[in-house]
JSON list of C-alpha atoms and ligand atoms in Angstrom, two decimals:
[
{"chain": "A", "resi": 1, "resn": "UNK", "atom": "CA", "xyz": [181.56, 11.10, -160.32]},
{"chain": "A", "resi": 2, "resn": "UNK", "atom": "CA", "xyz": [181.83, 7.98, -162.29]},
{"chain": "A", "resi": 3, "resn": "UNK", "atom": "CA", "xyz": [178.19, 6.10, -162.01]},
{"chain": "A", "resi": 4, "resn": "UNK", "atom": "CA", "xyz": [175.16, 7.36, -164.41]},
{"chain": "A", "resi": 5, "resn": "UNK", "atom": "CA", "xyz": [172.03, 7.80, -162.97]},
{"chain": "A", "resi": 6, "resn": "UNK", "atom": "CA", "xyz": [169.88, 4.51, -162.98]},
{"chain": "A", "resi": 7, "resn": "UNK", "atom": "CA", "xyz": [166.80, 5.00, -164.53]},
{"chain": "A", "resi": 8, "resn": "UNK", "atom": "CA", "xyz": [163.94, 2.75, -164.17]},
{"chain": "A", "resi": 9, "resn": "UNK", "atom": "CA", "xyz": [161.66, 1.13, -167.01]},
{"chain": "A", "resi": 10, "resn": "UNK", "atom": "CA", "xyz": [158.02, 2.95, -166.85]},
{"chain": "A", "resi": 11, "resn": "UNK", "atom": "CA", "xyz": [156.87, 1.46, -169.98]},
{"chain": "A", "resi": 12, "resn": "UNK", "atom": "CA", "xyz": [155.86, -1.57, -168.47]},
{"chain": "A", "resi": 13, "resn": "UNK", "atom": "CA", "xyz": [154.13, -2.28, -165.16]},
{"chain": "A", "resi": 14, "resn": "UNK", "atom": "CA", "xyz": [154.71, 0.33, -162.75]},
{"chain": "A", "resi": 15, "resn": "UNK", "atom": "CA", "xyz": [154.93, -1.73, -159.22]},
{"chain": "A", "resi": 16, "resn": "UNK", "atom": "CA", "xyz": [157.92, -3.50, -158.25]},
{"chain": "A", "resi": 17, "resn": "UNK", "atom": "CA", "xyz": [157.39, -7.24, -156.01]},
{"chain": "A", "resi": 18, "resn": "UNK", "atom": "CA", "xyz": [158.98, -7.27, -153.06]},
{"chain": "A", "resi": 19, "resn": "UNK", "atom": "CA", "xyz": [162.53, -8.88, -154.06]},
{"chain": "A", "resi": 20, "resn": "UNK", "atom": "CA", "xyz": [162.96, -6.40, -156.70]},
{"chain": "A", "resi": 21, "resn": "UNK", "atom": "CA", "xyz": [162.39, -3.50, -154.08]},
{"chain": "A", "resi": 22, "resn": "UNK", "atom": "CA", "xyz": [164.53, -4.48, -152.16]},
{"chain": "A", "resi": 23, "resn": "UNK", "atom": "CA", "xyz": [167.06, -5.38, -155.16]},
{"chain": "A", "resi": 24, "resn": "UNK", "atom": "CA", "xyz": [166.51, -1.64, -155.85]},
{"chain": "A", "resi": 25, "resn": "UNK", "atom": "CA", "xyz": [167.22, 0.02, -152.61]},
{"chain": "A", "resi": 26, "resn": "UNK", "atom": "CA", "xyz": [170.26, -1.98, -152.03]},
{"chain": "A", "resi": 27, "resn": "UNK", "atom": "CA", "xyz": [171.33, -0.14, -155.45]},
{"chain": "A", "resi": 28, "resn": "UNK", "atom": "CA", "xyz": [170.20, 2.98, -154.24]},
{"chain": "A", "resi": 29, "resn": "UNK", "atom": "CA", "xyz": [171.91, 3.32, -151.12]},
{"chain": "A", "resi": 30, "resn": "UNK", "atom": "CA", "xyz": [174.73, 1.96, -152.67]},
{"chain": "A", "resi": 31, "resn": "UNK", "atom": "CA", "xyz": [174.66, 4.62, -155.45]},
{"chain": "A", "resi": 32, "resn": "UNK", "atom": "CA", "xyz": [173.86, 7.40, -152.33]},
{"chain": "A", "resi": 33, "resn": "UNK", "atom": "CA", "xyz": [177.02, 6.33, -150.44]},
{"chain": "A", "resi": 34, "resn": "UNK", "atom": "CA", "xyz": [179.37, 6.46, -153.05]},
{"chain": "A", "resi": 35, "resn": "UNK", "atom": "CA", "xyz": [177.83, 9.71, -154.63]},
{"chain": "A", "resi": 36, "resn": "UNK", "atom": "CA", "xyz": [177.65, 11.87, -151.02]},
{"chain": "A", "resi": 37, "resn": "UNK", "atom": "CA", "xyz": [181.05, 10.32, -149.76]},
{"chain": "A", "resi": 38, "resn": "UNK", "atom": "CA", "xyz": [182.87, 12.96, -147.92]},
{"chain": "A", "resi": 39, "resn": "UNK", "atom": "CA", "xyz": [179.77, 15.83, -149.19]},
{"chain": "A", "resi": 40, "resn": "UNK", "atom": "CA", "xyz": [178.75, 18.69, -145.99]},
{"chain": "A", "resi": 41, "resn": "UNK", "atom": "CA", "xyz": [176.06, 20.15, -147.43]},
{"chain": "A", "resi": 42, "resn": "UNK", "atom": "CA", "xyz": [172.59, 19.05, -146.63]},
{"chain": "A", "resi": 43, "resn": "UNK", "atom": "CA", "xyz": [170.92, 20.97, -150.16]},
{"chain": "A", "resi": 44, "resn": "UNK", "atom": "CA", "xyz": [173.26, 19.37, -152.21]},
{"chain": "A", "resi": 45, "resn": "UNK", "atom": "CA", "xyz": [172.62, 15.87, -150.68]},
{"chain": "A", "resi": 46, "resn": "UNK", "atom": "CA", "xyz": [168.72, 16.21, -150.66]},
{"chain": "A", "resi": 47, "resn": "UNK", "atom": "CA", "xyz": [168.66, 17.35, -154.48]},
{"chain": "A", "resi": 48, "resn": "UNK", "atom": "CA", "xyz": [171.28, 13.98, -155.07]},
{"chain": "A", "resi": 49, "resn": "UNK", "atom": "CA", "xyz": [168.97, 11.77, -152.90]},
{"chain": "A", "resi": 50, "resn": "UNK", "atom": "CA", "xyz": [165.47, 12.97, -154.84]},
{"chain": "A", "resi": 51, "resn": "UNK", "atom": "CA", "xyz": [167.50, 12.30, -158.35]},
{"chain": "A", "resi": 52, "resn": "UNK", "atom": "CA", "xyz": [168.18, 9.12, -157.59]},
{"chain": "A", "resi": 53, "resn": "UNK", "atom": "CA", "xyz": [165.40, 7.96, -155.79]},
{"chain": "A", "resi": 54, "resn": "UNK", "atom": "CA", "xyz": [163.25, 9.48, -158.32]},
{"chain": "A", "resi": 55, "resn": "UNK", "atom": "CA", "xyz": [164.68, 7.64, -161.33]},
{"chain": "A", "resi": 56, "resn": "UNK", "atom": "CA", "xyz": [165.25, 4.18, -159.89]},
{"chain": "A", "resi": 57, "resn": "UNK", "atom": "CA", "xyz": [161.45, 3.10, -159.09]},
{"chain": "A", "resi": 58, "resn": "UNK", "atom": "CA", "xyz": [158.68, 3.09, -161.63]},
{"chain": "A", "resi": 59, "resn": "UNK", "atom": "CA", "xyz": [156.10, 3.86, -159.11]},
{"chain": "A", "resi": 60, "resn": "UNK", "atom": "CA", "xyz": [157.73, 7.13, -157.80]},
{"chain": "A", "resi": 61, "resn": "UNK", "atom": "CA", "xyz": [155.35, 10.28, -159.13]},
{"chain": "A", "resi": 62, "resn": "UNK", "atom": "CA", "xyz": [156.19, 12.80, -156.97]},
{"chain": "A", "resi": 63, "resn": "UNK", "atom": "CA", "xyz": [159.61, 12.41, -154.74]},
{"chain": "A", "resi": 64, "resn": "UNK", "atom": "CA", "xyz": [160.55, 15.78, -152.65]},
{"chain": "A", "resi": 65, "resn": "UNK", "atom": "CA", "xyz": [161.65, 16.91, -149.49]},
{"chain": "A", "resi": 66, "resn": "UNK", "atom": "CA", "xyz": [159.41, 19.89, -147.58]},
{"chain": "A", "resi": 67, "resn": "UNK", "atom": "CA", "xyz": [161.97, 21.89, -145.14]},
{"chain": "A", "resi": 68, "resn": "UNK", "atom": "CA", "xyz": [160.75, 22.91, -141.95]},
{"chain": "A", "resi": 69, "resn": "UNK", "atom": "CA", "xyz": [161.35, 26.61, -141.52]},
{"chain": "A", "resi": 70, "resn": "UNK", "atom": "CA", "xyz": [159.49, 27.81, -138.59]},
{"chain": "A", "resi": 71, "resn": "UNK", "atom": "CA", "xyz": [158.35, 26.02, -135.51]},
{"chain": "A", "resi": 72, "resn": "UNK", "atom": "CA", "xyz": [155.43, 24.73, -137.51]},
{"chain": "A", "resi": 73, "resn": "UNK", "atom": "CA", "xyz": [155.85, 25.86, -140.94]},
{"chain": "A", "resi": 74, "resn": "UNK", "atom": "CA", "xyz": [157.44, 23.32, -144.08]},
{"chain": "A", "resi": 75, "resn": "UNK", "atom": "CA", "xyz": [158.07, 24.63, -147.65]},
{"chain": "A", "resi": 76, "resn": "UNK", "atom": "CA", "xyz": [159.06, 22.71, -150.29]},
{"chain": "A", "resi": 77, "resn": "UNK", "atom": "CA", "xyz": [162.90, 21.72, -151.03]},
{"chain": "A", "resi": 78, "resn": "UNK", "atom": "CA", "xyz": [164.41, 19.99, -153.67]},
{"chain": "A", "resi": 79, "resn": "UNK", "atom": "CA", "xyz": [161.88, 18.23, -155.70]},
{"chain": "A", "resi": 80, "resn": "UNK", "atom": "CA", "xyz": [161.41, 15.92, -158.57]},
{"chain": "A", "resi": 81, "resn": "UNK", "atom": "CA", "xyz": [157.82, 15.29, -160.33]},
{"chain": "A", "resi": 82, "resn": "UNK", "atom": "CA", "xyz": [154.73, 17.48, -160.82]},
{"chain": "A", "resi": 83, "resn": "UNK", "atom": "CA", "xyz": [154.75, 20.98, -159.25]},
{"chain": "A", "resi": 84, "resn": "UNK", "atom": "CA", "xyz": [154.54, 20.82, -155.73]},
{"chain": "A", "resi": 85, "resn": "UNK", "atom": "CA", "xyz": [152.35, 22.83, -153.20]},
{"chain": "A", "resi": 86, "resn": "UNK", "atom": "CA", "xyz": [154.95, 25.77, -151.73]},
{"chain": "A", "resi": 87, "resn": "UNK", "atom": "CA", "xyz": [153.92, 26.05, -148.08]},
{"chain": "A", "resi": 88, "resn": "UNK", "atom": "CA", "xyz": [152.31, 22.77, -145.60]},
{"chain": "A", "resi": 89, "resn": "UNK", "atom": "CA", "xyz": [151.60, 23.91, -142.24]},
{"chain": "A", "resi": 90, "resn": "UNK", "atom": "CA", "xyz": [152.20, 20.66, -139.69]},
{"chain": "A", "resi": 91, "resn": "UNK", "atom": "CA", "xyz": [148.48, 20.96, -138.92]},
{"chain": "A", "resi": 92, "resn": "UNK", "atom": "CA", "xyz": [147.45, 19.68, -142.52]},
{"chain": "A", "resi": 93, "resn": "UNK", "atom": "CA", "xyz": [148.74, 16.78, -144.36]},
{"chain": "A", "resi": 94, "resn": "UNK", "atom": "CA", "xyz": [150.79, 13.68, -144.61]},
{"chain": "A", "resi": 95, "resn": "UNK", "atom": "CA", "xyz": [153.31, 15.94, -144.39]},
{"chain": "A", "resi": 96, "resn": "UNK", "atom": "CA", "xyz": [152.34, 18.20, -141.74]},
{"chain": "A", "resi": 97, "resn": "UNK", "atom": "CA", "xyz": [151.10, 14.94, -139.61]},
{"chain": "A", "resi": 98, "resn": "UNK", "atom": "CA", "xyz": [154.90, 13.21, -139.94]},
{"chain": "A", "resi": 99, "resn": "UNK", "atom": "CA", "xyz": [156.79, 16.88, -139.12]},
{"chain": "A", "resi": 100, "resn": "UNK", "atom": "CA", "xyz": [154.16, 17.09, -136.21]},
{"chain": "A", "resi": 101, "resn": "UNK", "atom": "CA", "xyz": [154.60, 13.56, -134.87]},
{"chain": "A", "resi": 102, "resn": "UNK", "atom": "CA", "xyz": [158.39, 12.79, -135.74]},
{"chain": "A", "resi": 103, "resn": "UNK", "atom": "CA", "xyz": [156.98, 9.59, -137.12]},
{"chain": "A", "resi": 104, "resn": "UNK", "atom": "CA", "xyz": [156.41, 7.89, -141.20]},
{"chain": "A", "resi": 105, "resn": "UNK", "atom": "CA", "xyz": [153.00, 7.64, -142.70]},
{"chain": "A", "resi": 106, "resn": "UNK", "atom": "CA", "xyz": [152.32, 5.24, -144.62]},
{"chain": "A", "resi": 107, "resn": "UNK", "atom": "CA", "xyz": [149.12, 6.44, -146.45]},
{"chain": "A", "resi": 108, "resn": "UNK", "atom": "CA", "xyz": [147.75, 3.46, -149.27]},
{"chain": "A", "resi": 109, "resn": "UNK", "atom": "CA", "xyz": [144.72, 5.96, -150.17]},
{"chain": "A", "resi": 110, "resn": "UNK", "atom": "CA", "xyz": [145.57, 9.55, -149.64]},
{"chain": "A", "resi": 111, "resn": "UNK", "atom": "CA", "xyz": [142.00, 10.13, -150.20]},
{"chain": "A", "resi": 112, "resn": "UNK", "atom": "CA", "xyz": [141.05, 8.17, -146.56]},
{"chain": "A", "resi": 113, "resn": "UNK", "atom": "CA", "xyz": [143.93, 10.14, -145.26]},
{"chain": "A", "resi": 114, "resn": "UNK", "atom": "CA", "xyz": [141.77, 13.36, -142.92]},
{"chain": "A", "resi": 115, "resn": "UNK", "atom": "CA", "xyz": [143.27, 16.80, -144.61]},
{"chain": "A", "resi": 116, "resn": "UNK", "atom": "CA", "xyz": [145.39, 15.38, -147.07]},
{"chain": "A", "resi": 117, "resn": "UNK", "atom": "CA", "xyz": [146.73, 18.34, -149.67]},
{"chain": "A", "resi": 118, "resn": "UNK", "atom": "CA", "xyz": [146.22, 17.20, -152.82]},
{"chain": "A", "resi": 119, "resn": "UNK", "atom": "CA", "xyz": [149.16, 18.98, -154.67]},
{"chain": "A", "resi": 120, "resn": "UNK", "atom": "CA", "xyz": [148.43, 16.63, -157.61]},
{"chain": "A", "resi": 121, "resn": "UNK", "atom": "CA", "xyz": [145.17, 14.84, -158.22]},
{"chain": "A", "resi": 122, "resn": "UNK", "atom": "CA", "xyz": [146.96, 11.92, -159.87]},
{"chain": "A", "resi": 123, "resn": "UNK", "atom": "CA", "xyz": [148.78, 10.71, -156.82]},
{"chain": "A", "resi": 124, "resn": "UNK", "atom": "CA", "xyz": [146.68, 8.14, -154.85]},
{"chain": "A", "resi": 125, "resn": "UNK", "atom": "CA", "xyz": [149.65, 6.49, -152.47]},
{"chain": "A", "resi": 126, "resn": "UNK", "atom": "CA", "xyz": [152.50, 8.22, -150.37]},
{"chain": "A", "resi": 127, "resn": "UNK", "atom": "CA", "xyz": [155.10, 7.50, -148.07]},
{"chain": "A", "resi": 128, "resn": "UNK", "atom": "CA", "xyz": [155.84, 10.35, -145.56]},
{"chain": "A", "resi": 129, "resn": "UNK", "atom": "CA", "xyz": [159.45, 9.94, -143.65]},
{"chain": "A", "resi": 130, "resn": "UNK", "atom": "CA", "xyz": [160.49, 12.83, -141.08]},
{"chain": "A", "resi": 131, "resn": "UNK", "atom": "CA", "xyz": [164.12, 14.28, -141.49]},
{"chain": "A", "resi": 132, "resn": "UNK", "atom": "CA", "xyz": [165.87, 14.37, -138.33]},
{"chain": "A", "resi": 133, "resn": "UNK", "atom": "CA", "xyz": [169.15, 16.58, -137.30]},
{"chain": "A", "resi": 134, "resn": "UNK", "atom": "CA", "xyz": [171.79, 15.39, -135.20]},
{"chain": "A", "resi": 135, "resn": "UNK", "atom": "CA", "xyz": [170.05, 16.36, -131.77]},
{"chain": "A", "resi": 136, "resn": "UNK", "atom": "CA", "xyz": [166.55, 15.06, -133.05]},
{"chain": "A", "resi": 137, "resn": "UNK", "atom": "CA", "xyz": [164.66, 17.82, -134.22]},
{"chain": "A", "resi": 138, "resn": "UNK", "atom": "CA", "xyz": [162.78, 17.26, -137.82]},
{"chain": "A", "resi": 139, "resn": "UNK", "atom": "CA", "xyz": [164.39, 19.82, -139.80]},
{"chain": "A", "resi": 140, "resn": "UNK", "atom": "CA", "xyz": [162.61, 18.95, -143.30]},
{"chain": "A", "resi": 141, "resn": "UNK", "atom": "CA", "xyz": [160.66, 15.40, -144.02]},
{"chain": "A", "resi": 142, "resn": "UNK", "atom": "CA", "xyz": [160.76, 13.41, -147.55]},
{"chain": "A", "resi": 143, "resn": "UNK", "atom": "CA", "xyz": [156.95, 12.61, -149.13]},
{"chain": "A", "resi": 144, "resn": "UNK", "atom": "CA", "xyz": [157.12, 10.53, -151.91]},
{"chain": "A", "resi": 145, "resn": "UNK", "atom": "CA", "xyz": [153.50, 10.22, -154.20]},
{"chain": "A", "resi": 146, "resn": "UNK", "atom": "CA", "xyz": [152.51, 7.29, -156.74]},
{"chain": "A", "resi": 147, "resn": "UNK", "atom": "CA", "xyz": [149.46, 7.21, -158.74]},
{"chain": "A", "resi": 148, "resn": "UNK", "atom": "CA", "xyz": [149.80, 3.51, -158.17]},
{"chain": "A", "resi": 149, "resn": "UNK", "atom": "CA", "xyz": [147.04, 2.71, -154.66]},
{"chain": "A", "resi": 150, "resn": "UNK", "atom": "CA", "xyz": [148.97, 1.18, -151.94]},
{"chain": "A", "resi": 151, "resn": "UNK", "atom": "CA", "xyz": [152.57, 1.31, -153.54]},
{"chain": "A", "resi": 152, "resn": "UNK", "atom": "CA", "xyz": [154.32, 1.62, -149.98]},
{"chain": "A", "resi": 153, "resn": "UNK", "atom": "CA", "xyz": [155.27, -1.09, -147.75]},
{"chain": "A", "resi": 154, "resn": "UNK", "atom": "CA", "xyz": [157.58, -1.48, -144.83]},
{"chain": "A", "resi": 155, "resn": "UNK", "atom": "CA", "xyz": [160.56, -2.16, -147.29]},
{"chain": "A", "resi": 156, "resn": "UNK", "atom": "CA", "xyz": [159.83, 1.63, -148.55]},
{"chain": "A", "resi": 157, "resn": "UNK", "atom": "CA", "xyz": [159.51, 3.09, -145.09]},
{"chain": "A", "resi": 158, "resn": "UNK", "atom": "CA", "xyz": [162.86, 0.65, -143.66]},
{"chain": "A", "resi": 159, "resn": "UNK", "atom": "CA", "xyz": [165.23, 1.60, -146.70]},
{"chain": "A", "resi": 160, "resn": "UNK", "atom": "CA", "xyz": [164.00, 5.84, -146.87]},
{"chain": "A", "resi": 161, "resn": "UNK", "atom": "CA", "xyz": [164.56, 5.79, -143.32]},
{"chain": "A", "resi": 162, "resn": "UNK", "atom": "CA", "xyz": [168.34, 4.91, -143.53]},
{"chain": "A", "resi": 163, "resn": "UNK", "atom": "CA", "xyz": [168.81, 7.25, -146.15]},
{"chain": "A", "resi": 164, "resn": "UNK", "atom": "CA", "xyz": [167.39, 10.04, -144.37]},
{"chain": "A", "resi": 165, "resn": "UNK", "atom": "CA", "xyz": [169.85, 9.04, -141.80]},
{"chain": "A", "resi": 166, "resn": "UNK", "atom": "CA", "xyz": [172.50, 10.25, -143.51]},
{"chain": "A", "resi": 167, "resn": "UNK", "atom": "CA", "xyz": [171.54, 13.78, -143.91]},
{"chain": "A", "resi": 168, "resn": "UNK", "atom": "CA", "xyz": [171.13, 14.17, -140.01]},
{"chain": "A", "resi": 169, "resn": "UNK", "atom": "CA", "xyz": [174.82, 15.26, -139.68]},
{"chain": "A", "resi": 170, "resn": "UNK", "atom": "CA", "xyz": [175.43, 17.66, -142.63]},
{"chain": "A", "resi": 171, "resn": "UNK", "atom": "CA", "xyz": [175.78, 21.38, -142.65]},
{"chain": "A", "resi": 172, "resn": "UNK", "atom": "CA", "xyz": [172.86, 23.54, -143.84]},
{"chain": "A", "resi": 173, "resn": "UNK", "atom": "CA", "xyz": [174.38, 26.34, -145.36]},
{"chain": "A", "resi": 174, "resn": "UNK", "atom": "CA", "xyz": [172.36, 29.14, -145.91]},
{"chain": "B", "resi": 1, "resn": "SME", "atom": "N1", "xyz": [150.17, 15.11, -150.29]},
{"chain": "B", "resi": 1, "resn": "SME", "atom": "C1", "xyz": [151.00, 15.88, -149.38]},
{"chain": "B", "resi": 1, "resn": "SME", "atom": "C2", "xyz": [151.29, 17.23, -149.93]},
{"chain": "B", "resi": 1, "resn": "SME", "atom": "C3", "xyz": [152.53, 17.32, -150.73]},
{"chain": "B", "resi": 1, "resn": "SME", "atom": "S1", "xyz": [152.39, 16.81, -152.24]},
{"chain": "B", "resi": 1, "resn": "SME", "atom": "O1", "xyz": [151.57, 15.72, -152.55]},
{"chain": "B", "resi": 1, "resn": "SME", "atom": "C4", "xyz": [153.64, 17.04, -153.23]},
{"chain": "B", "resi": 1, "resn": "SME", "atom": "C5", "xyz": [150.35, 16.00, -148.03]},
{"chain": "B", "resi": 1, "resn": "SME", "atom": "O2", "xyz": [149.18, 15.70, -147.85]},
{"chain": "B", "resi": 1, "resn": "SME", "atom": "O3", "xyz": [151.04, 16.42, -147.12]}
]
């Protein structure tokens, strides 16, 4: 593997305008592509995905998948950031609310958000995306926090959705 990780400035101000999102996803996903070329295994590509993601954007706090494993159970996967909450049921949650309806939340004040789990009383924004496999089912679903209010947009939502993409096709070995 030849690229370093990219790791964002935090000294400074933590939110990113809208150019230099999108700037920053286009290196992402570049950075994903080359990195999970030719890789099977879902595990390894979630734990690559949450490194990367996690280091390239100032306002990430919390960036993790949950994995479904029951018909409405998620725990929590690969995971970089404060220590996560173990077990979400889909009834309660950002998470449980995006594994339930197959659909992002975009959440600007998790504290407006009905039976949001606060894992981490610092995070005050997140971005739920659901994980689909290759016949549409939501086997796991990424949640990314920021202490920063209102730090997701459509650009987060449009570029974690591609990603995500990629993982619908790989082999969870057990
Ligand atoms: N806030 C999430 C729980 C997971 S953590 O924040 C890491 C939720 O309401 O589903």
């Amino acid at each position: 593997m030849a690229e370093a990780t990219f790791v964002a400035d935090r000294t400074g101000a933590l939110r990113l305008d809208a150019a230099a999102k999108e700037e920053r996803y286009a290196l992402v996903r570049a950075q994903v592509d080359a990195v999970l070329e030719g890789e099977r295994d879902l595990l390894s590509a979630m734990c690559t995905m949450v490194c990367v993601l996690h280091n390239a954007f100032p306002y990430y706090y919390w960036t993790g998948f949950y994995r479904r494993v029951g018909p409405a159970e998620l725990r929590v996967g690969p995971y970089q950031g404060t220590m996560g909450c173990l077990s979400i049921p889909f009834a309660r949650g950002v998470c449980g609310a995006a594994a339930r309806e197959g659909r992002t939340q975009l959440v600007p004040d998790v504290h407006a958000f009905p039976g949001h789990i606060a894992c981490d009383s610092a995070s005050a924004s997140e971005i739920v995306v659901p994980v689909f496999d290759a016949a549409g089912g939501v086997i796991a679903v990424l949640d990314v926090d920021s202490t920063l209010p209102a730090a997701f947009d459509e650009t987060d939502q449009r570029h974690l959705e591609a990603l995500v993409a990629k993982l619908a096709h790989l082999d969870a070995v057990p």
